[in-house]
Amino acid sequence: MKILSSGTALHKGFSLAASIVPSSAMKQILQGVKLEVTNNLAELTATDLEVLVKYRLPTKACEGEGGIVLPASRTNNIFREWSGNEEISVLVEEGHCTLQSKGGQFKILGDDHLQFPKISKTDVTDFVEIDGEILGNMVEKVAYAVSSIKALSIYSGIAIKISGDTMIMVGSDMNRLAVVKRKIHNPGNVTMSGIAAVKCLTFLQRFVSECKGILKVGIGESQIHFIGEKGEVISQLIEGKYPNYEDVIPKNNDKKIEVNRNELLSIVRMASFVTNEEYRVIEFSLTQGKLTIFSTAANVGEASLEIDAQYDGPDYTNTFNPDYILDFLKASDSETITIELGEVNDAALFRTGHEEINVMMPVDWK
Amino acid sequence: MGKVKILPPSVINKIAAGELIDRPAAVVKELIENSIDAGAKRIDVYLEDGGRKLIRISDDGSGMDAEDLALVFKSHTTSKLSSAEDLFAIHTLGFRGEALPSIGAVSYARITTRVKGAISGAEIKIEGGRIGKVKECGAPEGTQIEVQELFFNTPVRKKFMKTVPTEMSYISDVLTRFALCYPNIHFTLRHNNRTVFNLPPVQEIIERIEGFFGNELKKHLLSVFLREELFTLRGFVAPPFLNKANARLQFIFLNGRYIKDTAIYRAISEAYQGKLMNKRYPIVFLFLTVKPSEVDVNVHPTKTEVRFRNKSVVFNYVLSTLKDALNKSQAKPIDIAAPEKIFQRDKANITSAAYNNRSLWEQFSFENTEEKTSGTHNGTKSVPVPLKKEELLVDKDVVVIKKRYFQLHNTFIVEETNEGMNIIDQHALHEIILYHEILKGLQSSQSPRQRLLIPELVELNPKDFFFVLSIRAQLEDVGIEIEEFGSNTVMIRSFPQILKHLNGKEFIENLTHDFGEEDCRKGNEGIINKLVNIMACKAAIKAGQKLDYQEIDTLMEKKKNINAYTNNCPHGRPTTLSFSLDELYKHFKRK
């Protein structure tokens, strides 16, 4: 089996597949990327046993059929060095592969591609369509709120709900919640939902930047599939029932302000300079037409920063974790942010005009 | 007139009660023993206000006729002994005839009973030692005993009763012990109309162990068995890597009776010698059967203390059996302490845990391929952190390096000082720093806690549930707000910000294991102090954790600020070992 491809195409495709390969795995074969040619189509496959990626490699020529599992890291280094080369030939023979390009060649030992794990039969039957770039952007807007403590399994994933012409993604670590909604093409009017691992979705962000265009998305009992023209990503769903996110979105917060996102980002970031590592607290104070952020830390000092805000309600003060506010503001691309606040112990609601919501609980002092 | 008087029976019984019945759990224990001796296959315990208001125990045992019932509240009346010789061949749990008179002396009690097959039942009441008459009545087969207003006539003892959750914790301990020892009996425990546990009969003790302590423990337990002429030992022990901060999970039963015996504890401790860290305790479930003539259970009214005829033989049997079991056990099967894994807490690293049972792959065997053996995953390998110039003092064009430090084996920080060098345990140092920071924050009401948007539910076993509830006020004081949420479940409403990297559910689940028995007796301040201690330990950086320059820098900076109390961590371990230049010179024969 032999393929001929450009240095750029091989490097892009191989590094994408290699990025899902675990740095340490119980089996050597899982530390490799499978290269396979069937029906004159070259395909790269990699997995960490939770997420699988398949990428159709653009080639100039394909001869024969067969495959090999190449060591991900070493082979990727070679393709990176040759990424500017016009042509690379990959010749697969018994147990090894010869990479040849301008100025030299490598003989790389590989594993039998038939030993590479086979995917279990899928239970995904229905698909909807969405632009890959929009999907990647949705992930960015909720991934920050997902819990990094893995024992909280359902909160270590992003809940995806598809219904009618809308896809909703929800992320939460139980202290805060991020929601984003986008339109989709749903010709079969199917409804489906599941909790996808953050790892899969953050990889998907990289995948869609390489494989632009429309993606088909399908959710089954145990798997979620993203299928594009150049490849596909398949991941195991996290078991469990995600709580109804709408229940925690405050409905009666009566104090509303509208502020410029960049201005708010700037003063919250500055105020967070005067907090310490263990105690991340800023005070949020509303007065007529003004939002003031105050912070203080023992042995450091204090900060008081203000911006104009459209507000004419009663004076209000509450305390929040600045990291939560910064995470939301950094992920948003809206020019203005609406903040809805209730009583001192009530959750605060941050929203943008782009169907993005963040709900966070205040911090109090004990 | 002589001063010495014979005490009236009512006073004698109250004195006896003082020794035997010290809290509701003691009543429950004595009455369940009676039910078991009566051959009950089902025992239902119902309580109100942690047993302070009402204890009701119903069984389906043999029951009593009116004649026997008339005697039960009288001192030293029993159906289980007839002569002094019987004392040395006791086959029943009770035998002293003290329990019921003692209970009756300090409460309002009523017994309703019917012998199997009898047409009618009988009832008797006792009010603070005043025994009523036996009356005929309708009753289910078996015996039902109701004890109300315990200690109503002994106000001092009444005052010594603890909160409802604490009393419930003792009672669920008692029930757990019986349930472990008698898997074929159906036990139920209800409190204030809520089921605490319902344990239908099972074939094997191991099933009960799983029910109480979970599948994880069950699957690692090692079976032990020894049969000698006068002695049989069977049971289960946990491999050393599954250990606890206290000895609460050491259950020893002798002839169906829960006992505490120093010789057996010593044998357990010796069997695990060298396998456990200091102040860690193994988990054991041992069931001994000894010929009744070889043991005296009549040492103390509560009968948890026994005297073996040949203590050293029992010690040797237990020790050798446990050692055999432990030697046969494999090395630690799960990679609990791989340091590299522990410390990647900031990354959304959601690898195997949630998916262990749900592989994406259908047919994939690990058998044919060689495992990676390169050893690159050595978490204790020294990190190539170069010496760091912490501070440069520019003085008359001469650059003087004031202090330098580096990390060693991802666990220690080596600091050069003007006098020599310090070796610092990074975890112990951070722990003591946090301990004082948390205490300071709490004292000045400057300890932030994060309210949860979605309250977290933590399901506990009954003992842990009542224990956690018993320290609810102290938890709230340190920033952990919990609420009771149905049977055996608590809801976390807020959690201290300093523990933001910790899983609240795991923190609460492990609390009972982190608390030693002596910690629970220390009162409000002692409990808060212990909680702060646990928080500091859990939030601190760990041994094996790779630190970057910034982190080492911050740690050393904080050390400078609190130098006065950094010599020992809250557990008493040293944080810093200092070596003077003189010592170093001497070691290298330079002086």
mmCIF file of N, CA and C in Angstrom, chain B residues 186-282:
data_model
loop_
_atom_site.group_PDB
_atom_site.id
_atom_site.type_symbol
_atom_site.label_atom_id
_atom_site.label_comp_id
_atom_site.label_asym_id
_atom_site.label_seq_id
_atom_site.Cartn_x
_atom_site.Cartn_y
_atom_site.Cartn_z
ATOM 1 N N HIS B 186 -34.132 -10.657 59.900
ATOM 2 C CA HIS B 186 -34.596 -9.443 59.221
ATOM 3 C C HIS B 186 -34.633 -8.296 60.254
ATOM 4 N N PHE B 187 -33.812 -7.297 60.055
ATOM 5 C CA PHE B 187 -33.787 -6.152 60.971
ATOM 6 C C PHE B 187 -34.381 -4.930 60.278
ATOM 7 N N THR B 188 -35.175 -4.177 61.020
ATOM 8 C CA THR B 188 -35.580 -2.870 60.489
ATOM 9 C C THR B 188 -35.341 -1.839 61.590
ATOM 10 N N LEU B 189 -35.001 -0.665 61.172
ATOM 11 C CA LEU B 189 -34.845 0.438 62.125
ATOM 12 C C LEU B 189 -35.596 1.636 61.568
ATOM 13 N N ARG B 190 -36.543 2.116 62.342
ATOM 14 C CA ARG B 190 -37.300 3.296 61.913
ATOM 15 C C ARG B 190 -37.171 4.363 62.985
ATOM 16 N N HIS B 191 -37.087 5.583 62.526
ATOM 17 C CA HIS B 191 -36.936 6.688 63.468
ATOM 18 C C HIS B 191 -37.885 7.813 63.075
ATOM 19 N N ASN B 192 -38.704 8.236 64.004
ATOM 20 C CA ASN B 192 -39.688 9.295 63.741
ATOM 21 C C ASN B 192 -40.437 9.047 62.428
ATOM 22 N N ASN B 193 -40.957 7.852 62.280
ATOM 23 C CA ASN B 193 -41.752 7.459 61.115
ATOM 24 C C ASN B 193 -40.959 7.385 59.816
ATOM 25 N N ARG B 194 -39.652 7.355 59.905
ATOM 26 C CA ARG B 194 -38.854 7.271 58.686
ATOM 27 C C ARG B 194 -37.963 6.030 58.775
ATOM 28 N N THR B 195 -37.891 5.291 57.672
ATOM 29 C CA THR B 195 -37.076 4.081 57.702
ATOM 30 C C THR B 195 -35.600 4.445 57.590
ATOM 31 N N VAL B 196 -34.842 4.014 58.587
ATOM 32 C CA VAL B 196 -33.394 4.255 58.533
ATOM 33 C C VAL B 196 -32.726 3.109 57.793
ATOM 34 N N PHE B 197 -33.052 1.889 58.170
ATOM 35 C CA PHE B 197 -32.696 0.781 57.301
ATOM 36 C C PHE B 197 -33.620 -0.409 57.456
ATOM 37 N N ASN B 198 -33.658 -1.144 56.359
ATOM 38 C CA ASN B 198 -34.509 -2.327 56.285
ATOM 39 C C ASN B 198 -33.626 -3.416 55.699
ATOM 40 N N LEU B 199 -33.297 -4.398 56.522
ATOM 41 C CA LEU B 199 -32.326 -5.400 56.078
ATOM 42 C C LEU B 199 -32.963 -6.784 56.054
ATOM 43 N N PRO B 200 -33.494 -7.173 54.909
ATOM 44 C CA PRO B 200 -34.077 -8.512 54.818
ATOM 45 C C PRO B 200 -32.993 -9.564 55.049
ATOM 46 N N PRO B 201 -33.391 -10.769 55.440
ATOM 47 C CA PRO B 201 -32.374 -11.789 55.708
ATOM 48 C C PRO B 201 -31.575 -12.128 54.457
ATOM 49 N N VAL B 202 -30.305 -12.399 54.654
ATOM 50 C CA VAL B 202 -29.444 -12.805 53.538
ATOM 51 C C VAL B 202 -28.722 -14.083 53.941
ATOM 52 N N GLN B 203 -28.175 -14.751 52.934
ATOM 53 C CA GLN B 203 -27.501 -16.028 53.194
ATOM 54 C C GLN B 203 -26.142 -15.814 53.849
ATOM 55 N N GLU B 204 -25.409 -14.847 53.345
ATOM 56 C CA GLU B 204 -24.012 -14.711 53.727
ATOM 57 C C GLU B 204 -23.738 -13.387 54.425
ATOM 58 N N ILE B 205 -22.810 -13.420 55.362
ATOM 59 C CA ILE B 205 -22.406 -12.208 56.073
ATOM 60 C C ILE B 205 -21.855 -11.175 55.100
ATOM 61 N N ILE B 206 -21.159 -11.669 54.088
ATOM 62 C CA ILE B 206 -20.518 -10.754 53.125
ATOM 63 C C ILE B 206 -21.563 -9.855 52.441
ATOM 64 N N GLU B 207 -22.779 -10.389 52.286
ATOM 65 C CA GLU B 207 -23.832 -9.577 51.657
ATOM 66 C C GLU B 207 -24.226 -8.420 52.578
ATOM 67 N N ARG B 208 -24.260 -8.711 53.879
ATOM 68 C CA ARG B 208 -24.559 -7.631 54.833
ATOM 69 C C ARG B 208 -23.424 -6.593 54.823
ATOM 70 N N ILE B 209 -22.191 -7.095 54.749
ATOM 71 C CA ILE B 209 -21.036 -6.173 54.732
ATOM 72 C C ILE B 209 -21.160 -5.268 53.513
ATOM 73 N N GLU B 210 -21.508 -5.849 52.393
ATOM 74 C CA GLU B 210 -21.666 -5.047 51.176
ATOM 75 C C GLU B 210 -22.770 -4.017 51.352
ATOM 76 N N GLY B 211 -23.871 -4.467 51.974
ATOM 77 C CA GLY B 211 -25.001 -3.559 52.198
ATOM 78 C C GLY B 211 -24.606 -2.347 53.025
ATOM 79 N N PHE B 212 -23.780 -2.566 54.026
ATOM 80 C CA PHE B 212 -23.392 -1.454 54.912
ATOM 81 C C PHE B 212 -22.224 -0.633 54.368
ATOM 82 N N PHE B 213 -21.249 -1.332 53.819
ATOM 83 C CA PHE B 213 -19.998 -0.622 53.522
ATOM 84 C C PHE B 213 -19.656 -0.564 52.036
ATOM 85 N N GLY B 214 -20.534 -1.082 51.200
ATOM 86 C CA GLY B 214 -20.362 -0.894 49.770
ATOM 87 C C GLY B 214 -19.599 -2.013 49.078
ATOM 88 N N ASN B 215 -19.791 -1.996 47.778
ATOM 89 C CA ASN B 215 -19.220 -3.041 46.938
ATOM 90 C C ASN B 215 -17.701 -2.943 46.830
ATOM 91 N N GLU B 216 -17.198 -1.702 46.878
ATOM 92 C CA GLU B 216 -15.758 -1.481 46.723
ATOM 93 C C GLU B 216 -14.996 -2.244 47.815
ATOM 94 N N LEU B 217 -15.486 -2.124 49.065
ATOM 95 C CA LEU B 217 -14.832 -2.831 50.169
ATOM 96 C C LEU B 217 -15.022 -4.336 49.991
ATOM 97 N N LYS B 218 -16.244 -4.703 49.662
ATOM 98 C CA LYS B 218 -16.560 -6.141 49.558
ATOM 99 C C LYS B 218 -15.632 -6.835 48.568
ATOM 100 N N LYS B 219 -15.410 -6.191 47.424
ATOM 101 C CA LYS B 219 -14.675 -6.907 46.394
ATOM 102 C C LYS B 219 -13.189 -7.072 46.729
ATOM 103 N N HIS B 220 -12.713 -6.272 47.682
ATOM 104 C CA HIS B 220 -11.298 -6.410 48.043
ATOM 105 C C HIS B 220 -11.089 -7.261 49.291
ATOM 106 N N LEU B 221 -12.172 -7.591 50.008
ATOM 107 C CA LEU B 221 -12.007 -8.302 51.283
ATOM 108 C C LEU B 221 -11.381 -9.682 51.100
ATOM 109 N N LEU B 222 -10.548 -10.046 52.058
ATOM 110 C CA LEU B 222 -9.911 -11.358 52.024
ATOM 111 C C LEU B 222 -10.596 -12.228 53.067
ATOM 112 N N SER B 223 -10.881 -13.426 52.673
ATOM 113 C CA SER B 223 -11.568 -14.331 53.589
ATOM 114 C C SER B 223 -10.546 -14.971 54.541
ATOM 115 N N VAL B 224 -10.919 -15.103 55.813
ATOM 116 C CA VAL B 224 -10.035 -15.796 56.750
ATOM 117 C C VAL B 224 -10.793 -16.964 57.383
ATOM 118 N N PHE B 225 -10.078 -18.022 57.632
ATOM 119 C CA PHE B 225 -10.749 -19.181 58.237
ATOM 120 C C PHE B 225 -9.721 -20.037 58.970
ATOM 121 N N LEU B 226 -10.091 -20.458 60.161
ATOM 122 C CA LEU B 226 -9.243 -21.380 60.919
ATOM 123 C C LEU B 226 -10.156 -22.222 61.813
ATOM 124 N N ARG B 227 -9.939 -23.531 61.795
ATOM 125 C CA ARG B 227 -10.730 -24.370 62.705
ATOM 126 C C ARG B 227 -9.783 -25.202 63.558
ATOM 127 N N GLU B 228 -9.893 -25.032 64.853
ATOM 128 C CA GLU B 228 -9.119 -25.842 65.795
ATOM 129 C C GLU B 228 -10.119 -26.558 66.696
ATOM 130 N N GLU B 229 -9.614 -27.321 67.600
ATOM 131 C CA GLU B 229 -10.507 -28.150 68.405
ATOM 132 C C GLU B 229 -11.528 -27.315 69.185
ATOM 133 N N LEU B 230 -11.043 -26.280 69.858
ATOM 134 C CA LEU B 230 -11.944 -25.483 70.699
ATOM 135 C C LEU B 230 -12.236 -24.108 70.121
ATOM 136 N N PHE B 231 -11.776 -23.875 68.927
ATOM 137 C CA PHE B 231 -11.767 -22.506 68.434
ATOM 138 C C PHE B 231 -11.997 -22.481 66.919
ATOM 139 N N THR B 232 -12.920 -21.688 66.492
ATOM 140 C CA THR B 232 -13.089 -21.487 65.054
ATOM 141 C C THR B 232 -13.067 -19.994 64.774
ATOM 142 N N LEU B 233 -12.337 -19.623 63.765
ATOM 143 C CA LEU B 233 -12.293 -18.205 63.375
ATOM 144 C C LEU B 233 -12.642 -18.125 61.906
ATOM 145 N N ARG B 234 -13.625 -17.322 61.608
ATOM 146 C CA ARG B 234 -13.928 -17.048 60.207
ATOM 147 C C ARG B 234 -14.183 -15.567 60.083
ATOM 148 N N GLY B 235 -14.168 -15.085 58.880
ATOM 149 C CA GLY B 235 -14.437 -13.658 58.697
ATOM 150 C C GLY B 235 -13.732 -13.091 57.488
ATOM 151 N N PHE B 236 -13.571 -11.787 57.511
ATOM 152 C CA PHE B 236 -12.990 -11.087 56.360
ATOM 153 C C PHE B 236 -12.086 -9.976 56.865
ATOM 154 N N VAL B 237 -10.988 -9.803 56.166
ATOM 155 C CA VAL B 237 -10.120 -8.665 56.483
ATOM 156 C C VAL B 237 -9.834 -7.918 55.190
ATOM 157 N N ALA B 238 -9.634 -6.627 55.327
ATOM 158 C CA ALA B 238 -9.341 -5.827 54.134
ATOM 159 C C ALA B 238 -7.836 -5.793 53.919
ATOM 160 N N PRO B 239 -7.397 -5.768 52.669
ATOM 161 C CA PRO B 239 -5.961 -5.623 52.429
ATOM 162 C C PRO B 239 -5.473 -4.273 52.969
ATOM 163 N N PRO B 240 -4.194 -4.167 53.271
ATOM 164 C CA PRO B 240 -3.703 -2.974 53.973
ATOM 165 C C PRO B 240 -4.004 -1.641 53.274
ATOM 166 N N PHE B 241 -4.089 -1.646 51.942
ATOM 167 C CA PHE B 241 -4.289 -0.344 51.290
ATOM 168 C C PHE B 241 -5.682 0.222 51.562
ATOM 169 N N LEU B 242 -6.601 -0.639 52.007
ATOM 170 C CA LEU B 242 -7.908 -0.126 52.427
ATOM 171 C C LEU B 242 -7.854 0.016 53.944
ATOM 172 N N ASN B 243 -7.594 1.184 54.423
ATOM 173 C CA ASN B 243 -7.481 1.366 55.871
ATOM 174 C C ASN B 243 -8.227 2.616 56.302
ATOM 175 N N LYS B 244 -8.347 2.807 57.592
ATOM 176 C CA LYS B 244 -9.159 3.906 58.114
ATOM 177 C C LYS B 244 -8.384 4.704 59.150
ATOM 178 N N ALA B 245 -8.905 5.902 59.421
ATOM 179 C CA ALA B 245 -8.242 6.761 60.409
ATOM 180 C C ALA B 245 -8.604 6.355 61.836
ATOM 181 N N ASN B 246 -9.591 5.495 61.994
ATOM 182 C CA ASN B 246 -9.932 5.022 63.328
ATOM 183 C C ASN B 246 -10.285 3.529 63.250
ATOM 184 N N ALA B 247 -10.503 2.963 64.429
ATOM 185 C CA ALA B 247 -10.715 1.507 64.464
ATOM 186 C C ALA B 247 -12.192 1.136 64.399
ATOM 187 N N ARG B 248 -13.025 2.054 63.924
ATOM 188 C CA ARG B 248 -14.462 1.766 63.952
ATOM 189 C C ARG B 248 -14.878 0.630 63.032
ATOM 190 N N LEU B 249 -14.074 0.357 62.032
ATOM 191 C CA LEU B 249 -14.441 -0.752 61.153
ATOM 192 C C LEU B 249 -13.698 -2.034 61.550
ATOM 193 N N GLN B 250 -13.495 -2.202 62.837
ATOM 194 C CA GLN B 250 -12.968 -3.469 63.333
ATOM 195 C C GLN B 250 -14.076 -4.122 64.147
ATOM 196 N N PHE B 251 -14.665 -5.122 63.569
ATOM 197 C CA PHE B 251 -15.793 -5.797 64.222
ATOM 198 C C PHE B 251 -15.334 -7.187 64.670
ATOM 199 N N ILE B 252 -15.426 -7.428 65.960
ATOM 200 C CA ILE B 252 -15.057 -8.747 66.479
ATOM 201 C C ILE B 252 -16.284 -9.331 67.177
ATOM 202 N N PHE B 253 -16.646 -10.517 66.786
ATOM 203 C CA PHE B 253 -17.801 -11.181 67.392
ATOM 204 C C PHE B 253 -17.346 -12.509 67.983
ATOM 205 N N LEU B 254 -17.815 -12.773 69.175
ATOM 206 C CA LEU B 254 -17.483 -14.036 69.823
ATOM 207 C C LEU B 254 -18.780 -14.755 70.159
ATOM 208 N N ASN B 255 -18.931 -15.910 69.640
ATOM 209 C CA ASN B 255 -20.146 -16.710 69.859
ATOM 210 C C ASN B 255 -21.405 -15.856 69.657
ATOM 211 N N GLY B 256 -21.430 -15.084 68.576
ATOM 212 C CA GLY B 256 -22.605 -14.282 68.246
ATOM 213 C C GLY B 256 -22.738 -13.009 69.038
ATOM 214 N N ARG B 257 -21.683 -12.617 69.742
ATOM 215 C CA ARG B 257 -21.756 -11.424 70.590
ATOM 216 C C ARG B 257 -20.647 -10.464 70.170
ATOM 217 N N TYR B 258 -20.972 -9.189 70.017
ATOM 218 C CA TYR B 258 -19.947 -8.196 69.681
ATOM 219 C C TYR B 258 -19.082 -7.975 70.912
ATOM 220 N N ILE B 259 -17.783 -8.093 70.744
ATOM 221 C CA ILE B 259 -16.890 -7.900 71.902
ATOM 222 C C ILE B 259 -15.755 -6.949 71.577
ATOM 223 N N LYS B 260 -15.147 -6.439 72.645
ATOM 224 C CA LYS B 260 -13.927 -5.654 72.507
ATOM 225 C C LYS B 260 -12.872 -6.381 73.330
ATOM 226 N N ASP B 261 -11.832 -6.817 72.675
ATOM 227 C CA ASP B 261 -10.841 -7.574 73.412
ATOM 228 C C ASP B 261 -9.436 -7.105 73.053
ATOM 229 N N THR B 262 -8.700 -6.723 74.061
ATOM 230 C CA THR B 262 -7.373 -6.135 73.807
ATOM 231 C C THR B 262 -6.440 -7.133 73.134
ATOM 232 N N ALA B 263 -6.525 -8.391 73.510
ATOM 233 C CA ALA B 263 -5.615 -9.385 72.915
ATOM 234 C C ALA B 263 -5.879 -9.506 71.417
ATOM 235 N N ILE B 264 -7.158 -9.512 71.041
ATOM 236 C CA ILE B 264 -7.481 -9.656 69.607
ATOM 237 C C ILE B 264 -7.095 -8.378 68.860
ATOM 238 N N TYR B 265 -7.350 -7.224 69.481
ATOM 239 C CA TYR B 265 -6.924 -5.969 68.838
ATOM 240 C C TYR B 265 -5.410 -5.980 68.615
ATOM 241 N N ARG B 266 -4.700 -6.504 69.625
ATOM 242 C CA ARG B 266 -3.243 -6.533 69.513
ATOM 243 C C ARG B 266 -2.821 -7.475 68.379
ATOM 244 N N ALA B 267 -3.509 -8.584 68.269
ATOM 245 C CA ALA B 267 -3.188 -9.547 67.202
ATOM 246 C C ALA B 267 -3.434 -8.909 65.825
ATOM 247 N N ILE B 268 -4.536 -8.167 65.711
ATOM 248 C CA ILE B 268 -4.842 -7.506 64.428
ATOM 249 C C ILE B 268 -3.737 -6.509 64.109
ATOM 250 N N SER B 269 -3.421 -5.715 65.117
ATOM 251 C CA SER B 269 -2.421 -4.681 64.917
ATOM 252 C C SER B 269 -1.077 -5.295 64.522
ATOM 253 N N GLU B 270 -0.725 -6.410 65.150
ATOM 254 C CA GLU B 270 0.551 -7.053 64.834
ATOM 255 C C GLU B 270 0.538 -7.665 63.434
ATOM 256 N N ALA B 271 -0.617 -8.211 63.044
ATOM 257 C CA ALA B 271 -0.714 -8.815 61.706
ATOM 258 C C ALA B 271 -0.482 -7.766 60.617
ATOM 259 N N TYR B 272 -0.894 -6.535 60.879
ATOM 260 C CA TYR B 272 -0.752 -5.470 59.878
ATOM 261 C C TYR B 272 0.519 -4.647 60.108
ATOM 262 N N GLN B 273 1.302 -5.061 61.077
ATOM 263 C CA GLN B 273 2.517 -4.310 61.411
ATOM 264 C C GLN B 273 3.369 -4.100 60.165
ATOM 265 N N GLY B 274 3.792 -2.867 59.964
ATOM 266 C CA GLY B 274 4.658 -2.561 58.827
ATOM 267 C C GLY B 274 3.913 -2.398 57.522
ATOM 268 N N LYS B 275 2.619 -2.697 57.544
ATOM 269 C CA LYS B 275 1.854 -2.587 56.305
ATOM 270 C C LYS B 275 1.013 -1.321 56.271
ATOM 271 N N LEU B 276 0.876 -0.677 57.441
ATOM 272 C CA LEU B 276 0.042 0.512 57.518
ATOM 273 C C LEU B 276 0.852 1.691 58.046
ATOM 274 N N MET B 277 0.422 2.871 57.656
ATOM 275 C CA MET B 277 1.062 4.055 58.197
ATOM 276 C C MET B 277 0.639 4.235 59.652
ATOM 277 N N ASN B 278 1.412 5.023 60.369
ATOM 278 C CA ASN B 278 1.089 5.316 61.750
ATOM 279 C C ASN B 278 -0.316 5.909 61.860
ATOM 280 N N LYS B 279 -1.055 5.486 62.844
ATOM 281 C CA LYS B 279 -2.411 5.976 63.117
ATOM 282 C C LYS B 279 -3.414 5.633 62.012
ATOM 283 N N ARG B 280 -3.142 4.603 61.252
ATOM 284 C CA ARG B 280 -4.129 4.082 60.320
ATOM 285 C C ARG B 280 -4.542 2.700 60.838
ATOM 286 N N TYR B 281 -5.777 2.362 60.639
ATOM 287 C CA TYR B 281 -6.300 1.121 61.225
ATOM 288 C C TYR B 281 -6.874 0.211 60.141
ATOM 289 N N PRO B 282 -6.640 -1.096 60.295
ATOM 290 C CA PRO B 282 -7.185 -2.015 59.287
ATOM 291 C C PRO B 282 -8.688 -2.220 59.458
#
